[in-house]
Amino acid sequence: MQKQTGKSGGGGGSSAAKRGRPFGSTTGSGAAAAAAAAAVGDPAAPAALVGPSLHVLTALSDQNNKRIVLALQSGLKSEILWALNALTVLSFKEKDDLRRDTTPLAKVPGLLDALLQVIDDWRDIAMPRDHTKPPRVRTLGVNTTISGFGLENVGKVYSDSTTPPNDQSKIEASTITKKRSAGFLFDEDGLFNIDDEGRTERQQCAVAASNIIRNFSFMPENETIMVQHRHCLETIFQCLEDQNAEDDELITNMLEALVNLAPVLDLRIFSSSKPSYIKMAEKSAVHAIMGMLASSIKAWHCAAAELIGRLIINPDNESFLVPVISQIYRRLVDLLSVPAFDAQAAAVSALYNVSEVNMDCRLKLASERWAVDRLLKIIKAPHPVSEVCRKAAVILESLVSEPQNRMHLLVHENTFAEILTSEGKYSDTFARILYELTARPSNKVTSGQAIWGNIN
């Protein structure tokens, strides 16, 4: 199992407890895998081991594909942990790994639904009570003295512990026990409620399931199945919507899965005739992405920027992203000024695709304050990845192709000339930019004024 490191501030190894997870609990899906190894009887598995310690044969999925699905659906702790541990090993695959012993989703029918059920079970108990259905009004026997339903005892107060008579020491100790009204007997949601330990186990199982879904998203043979599975996409986007309340490792796994699926994802699936489980709309999905882009966590806003750049490649997604394009540009330009190189690379990659959508997008980007200046700084620094500098130069070239943008770019004419003479890699690009700015007869006077810093 691959341990996630994209935590708050982009760094790992923090000793603080994870958001929504009690202090003292082990970290993420690694704990679930270790518990799973112990559950299947591996004597060499320590309690806090990170990653799977059980060797699972690849033939397991062929011989026990129905058992894996039924184990996830059973609700039994030992069965779920066994299935999660086996699937973690079977689904794990490094990037550019040519191994053929991984198990695609198509080999195990119903597997994706079973994994989503594990996540849904956790989210059902983690949902705030303000969002749950109101208590059912009981009217049967309300006008009788003794109804048979215990309504006459609602006003009484019960203790969680009983004390035998003539035992003063236990009577004194019992004064600290929790008192609660008999009304809790009629609380339908609390009848089979679980304790904190049970909630932690459910949470760790959900994180392990999300890690498996993330692993599956790296396999090209799974893309079609996952992007056409409406329940899967709805669950992913709902987790992104709840970034302030949900487990951060679960969100990271879901976000990375979405980034992998983005090139073939069509947001119109949320308005299709396929059955909906969460009632997610295209506008809500875009809102969830914008929430991740605005996050202060580096791993999240970098992934969100890359996600937007991949989504907008599909012309069918443009109509959903164009209404918020100004907000997208503003945030991406902010990321260009972040000292982290990966944040700069993610922003440039997104701007590279978004600027090619239409003329209006190029006009808005050029008019965005500091956009051109920060793109030039990335080239002059330079960024350690030459491809990032090349894309930044191409973005500037696409901006200058619009006549309305030339007034914004003439201010930087001297900088363009400096890069032309000093940076051999991008000399051709900046030669074309300067030609567009100065070579045409209608721009000669304006370019002369720009050299002296007066374009008014």
PDB file of N, CA and C in Angstrom, residues 176-213:
ATOM      1  N   ILE A 176     -21.274   9.935  39.606  1.00  0.00           N
ATOM      2  CA  ILE A 176     -20.551  10.485  38.459  1.00  0.00           C
ATOM      3  C   ILE A 176     -20.958   9.809  37.147  1.00  0.00           C
ATOM      4  N   THR A 177     -21.861   8.831  37.231  1.00  0.00           N
ATOM      5  CA  THR A 177     -22.298   8.175  36.001  1.00  0.00           C
ATOM      6  C   THR A 177     -23.188   9.094  35.200  1.00  0.00           C
ATOM      7  N   LYS A 178     -23.268   8.821  33.898  1.00  0.00           N
ATOM      8  CA  LYS A 178     -24.026   9.681  32.998  1.00  0.00           C
ATOM      9  C   LYS A 178     -25.510   9.441  33.168  1.00  0.00           C
ATOM     10  N   LYS A 179     -26.258  10.503  33.341  1.00  0.00           N
ATOM     11  CA  LYS A 179     -27.707  10.447  33.448  1.00  0.00           C
ATOM     12  C   LYS A 179     -28.314  10.876  32.120  1.00  0.00           C
ATOM     13  N   ARG A 180     -29.333  10.173  31.705  1.00  0.00           N
ATOM     14  CA  ARG A 180     -30.010  10.572  30.488  1.00  0.00           C
ATOM     15  C   ARG A 180     -31.484  10.220  30.574  1.00  0.00           C
ATOM     16  N   SER A 181     -32.262  10.965  29.827  1.00  0.00           N
ATOM     17  CA  SER A 181     -33.707  10.811  29.863  1.00  0.00           C
ATOM     18  C   SER A 181     -34.120   9.541  29.136  1.00  0.00           C
ATOM     19  N   ALA A 182     -35.309   9.067  29.481  1.00  0.00           N
ATOM     20  CA  ALA A 182     -35.830   7.872  28.830  1.00  0.00           C
ATOM     21  C   ALA A 182     -36.145   8.135  27.366  1.00  0.00           C
ATOM     22  N   GLY A 183     -36.088   9.387  26.949  1.00  0.00           N
ATOM     23  CA  GLY A 183     -36.367   9.691  25.553  1.00  0.00           C
ATOM     24  C   GLY A 183     -35.380   9.052  24.598  1.00  0.00           C
ATOM     25  N   PHE A 184     -34.162   8.688  25.107  1.00  0.00           N
ATOM     26  CA  PHE A 184     -33.201   8.078  24.202  1.00  0.00           C
ATOM     27  C   PHE A 184     -33.659   6.708  23.729  1.00  0.00           C
ATOM     28  N   LEU A 185     -34.627   6.113  24.446  1.00  0.00           N
ATOM     29  CA  LEU A 185     -35.146   4.822  24.022  1.00  0.00           C
ATOM     30  C   LEU A 185     -35.872   4.915  22.683  1.00  0.00           C
ATOM     31  N   PHE A 186     -36.369   6.109  22.364  1.00  0.00           N
ATOM     32  CA  PHE A 186     -37.119   6.291  21.133  1.00  0.00           C
ATOM     33  C   PHE A 186     -36.259   6.881  20.026  1.00  0.00           C
ATOM     34  N   ASP A 187     -34.969   7.019  20.264  1.00  0.00           N
ATOM     35  CA  ASP A 187     -34.058   7.545  19.251  1.00  0.00           C
ATOM     36  C   ASP A 187     -33.684   6.405  18.314  1.00  0.00           C
ATOM     37  N   GLU A 188     -34.271   6.391  17.128  1.00  0.00           N
ATOM     38  CA  GLU A 188     -34.068   5.282  16.212  1.00  0.00           C
ATOM     39  C   GLU A 188     -32.619   5.183  15.759  1.00  0.00           C
ATOM     40  N   ASP A 189     -31.956   6.326  15.571  1.00  0.00           N
ATOM     41  CA  ASP A 189     -30.581   6.300  15.089  1.00  0.00           C
ATOM     42  C   ASP A 189     -29.619   5.777  16.142  1.00  0.00           C
ATOM     43  N   GLY A 190     -29.979   5.857  17.403  1.00  0.00           N
ATOM     44  CA  GLY A 190     -29.067   5.452  18.454  1.00  0.00           C
ATOM     45  C   GLY A 190     -29.236   4.029  18.923  1.00  0.00           C
ATOM     46  N   LEU A 191     -30.162   3.267  18.304  1.00  0.00           N
ATOM     47  CA  LEU A 191     -30.435   1.922  18.776  1.00  0.00           C
ATOM     48  C   LEU A 191     -29.232   1.022  18.585  1.00  0.00           C
ATOM     49  N   PHE A 192     -28.595   1.109  17.416  1.00  0.00           N
ATOM     50  CA  PHE A 192     -27.414   0.294  17.137  1.00  0.00           C
ATOM     51  C   PHE A 192     -26.194   1.188  16.945  1.00  0.00           C
ATOM     52  N   ASN A 193     -26.108   2.238  17.720  1.00  0.00           N
ATOM     53  CA  ASN A 193     -25.001   3.169  17.585  1.00  0.00           C
ATOM     54  C   ASN A 193     -23.702   2.500  18.024  1.00  0.00           C
ATOM     55  N   ILE A 194     -22.559   2.967  17.456  1.00  0.00           N
ATOM     56  CA  ILE A 194     -21.273   2.376  17.776  1.00  0.00           C
ATOM     57  C   ILE A 194     -20.452   3.365  18.580  1.00  0.00           C
ATOM     58  N   ASP A 195     -19.480   2.830  19.320  1.00  0.00           N
ATOM     59  CA  ASP A 195     -18.653   3.679  20.170  1.00  0.00           C
ATOM     60  C   ASP A 195     -17.525   4.300  19.355  1.00  0.00           C
ATOM     61  N   ASP A 196     -16.649   5.031  20.059  1.00  0.00           N
ATOM     62  CA  ASP A 196     -15.557   5.728  19.374  1.00  0.00           C
ATOM     63  C   ASP A 196     -14.605   4.757  18.686  1.00  0.00           C
ATOM     64  N   GLU A 197     -14.370   3.603  19.308  1.00  0.00           N
ATOM     65  CA  GLU A 197     -13.478   2.619  18.686  1.00  0.00           C
ATOM     66  C   GLU A 197     -14.084   2.089  17.389  1.00  0.00           C
ATOM     67  N   GLY A 198     -15.391   1.850  17.411  1.00  0.00           N
ATOM     68  CA  GLY A 198     -16.055   1.387  16.203  1.00  0.00           C
ATOM     69  C   GLY A 198     -16.043   2.429  15.102  1.00  0.00           C
ATOM     70  N   ARG A 199     -16.201   3.696  15.484  1.00  0.00           N
ATOM     71  CA  ARG A 199     -16.146   4.775  14.487  1.00  0.00           C
ATOM     72  C   ARG A 199     -14.755   4.858  13.866  1.00  0.00           C
ATOM     73  N   THR A 200     -13.716   4.699  14.686  1.00  0.00           N
ATOM     74  CA  THR A 200     -12.355   4.750  14.172  1.00  0.00           C
ATOM     75  C   THR A 200     -12.106   3.619  13.181  1.00  0.00           C
ATOM     76  N   GLU A 201     -12.609   2.424  13.504  1.00  0.00           N
ATOM     77  CA  GLU A 201     -12.435   1.290  12.601  1.00  0.00           C
ATOM     78  C   GLU A 201     -13.153   1.536  11.280  1.00  0.00           C
ATOM     79  N   ARG A 202     -14.374   2.066  11.339  1.00  0.00           N
ATOM     80  CA  ARG A 202     -15.109   2.370  10.115  1.00  0.00           C
ATOM     81  C   ARG A 202     -14.367   3.417   9.283  1.00  0.00           C
ATOM     82  N   GLN A 203     -13.805   4.400   9.976  1.00  0.00           N
ATOM     83  CA  GLN A 203     -13.089   5.461   9.273  1.00  0.00           C
ATOM     84  C   GLN A 203     -11.852   4.908   8.579  1.00  0.00           C
ATOM     85  N   GLN A 204     -11.110   4.063   9.250  1.00  0.00           N
ATOM     86  CA  GLN A 204      -9.909   3.484   8.655  1.00  0.00           C
ATOM     87  C   GLN A 204     -10.249   2.576   7.482  1.00  0.00           C
ATOM     88  N   CYS A 205     -11.358   1.861   7.579  1.00  0.00           N
ATOM     89  CA  CYS A 205     -11.793   1.026   6.459  1.00  0.00           C
ATOM     90  C   CYS A 205     -12.172   1.893   5.263  1.00  0.00           C
ATOM     91  N   ALA A 206     -12.832   3.022   5.515  1.00  0.00           N
ATOM     92  CA  ALA A 206     -13.203   3.927   4.425  1.00  0.00           C
ATOM     93  C   ALA A 206     -11.960   4.507   3.762  1.00  0.00           C
ATOM     94  N   VAL A 207     -10.941   4.859   4.555  1.00  0.00           N
ATOM     95  CA  VAL A 207      -9.699   5.387   3.988  1.00  0.00           C
ATOM     96  C   VAL A 207      -9.001   4.319   3.147  1.00  0.00           C
ATOM     97  N   ALA A 208      -8.995   3.071   3.639  1.00  0.00           N
ATOM     98  CA  ALA A 208      -8.389   1.982   2.874  1.00  0.00           C
ATOM     99  C   ALA A 208      -9.146   1.747   1.569  1.00  0.00           C
ATOM    100  N   ALA A 209     -10.476   1.824   1.612  1.00  0.00           N
ATOM    101  CA  ALA A 209     -11.276   1.656   0.391  1.00  0.00           C
ATOM    102  C   ALA A 209     -10.991   2.774  -0.606  1.00  0.00           C
ATOM    103  N   SER A 210     -10.846   4.001  -0.112  1.00  0.00           N
ATOM    104  CA  SER A 210     -10.532   5.117  -1.012  1.00  0.00           C
ATOM    105  C   SER A 210      -9.152   4.961  -1.628  1.00  0.00           C
ATOM    106  N   ASN A 211      -8.216   4.369  -0.876  1.00  0.00           N
ATOM    107  CA  ASN A 211      -6.888   4.130  -1.427  1.00  0.00           C
ATOM    108  C   ASN A 211      -6.927   3.088  -2.535  1.00  0.00           C
ATOM    109  N   ILE A 212      -7.796   2.091  -2.388  1.00  0.00           N
ATOM    110  CA  ILE A 212      -7.953   1.073  -3.429  1.00  0.00           C
ATOM    111  C   ILE A 212      -8.554   1.701  -4.684  1.00  0.00           C
ATOM    112  N   ILE A 213      -9.570   2.560  -4.510  1.00  0.00           N
ATOM    113  CA  ILE A 213     -10.163   3.245  -5.652  1.00  0.00           C
ATOM    114  C   ILE A 213      -9.120   4.105  -6.356  1.00  0.00           C
TER     115      ILE A 213
END
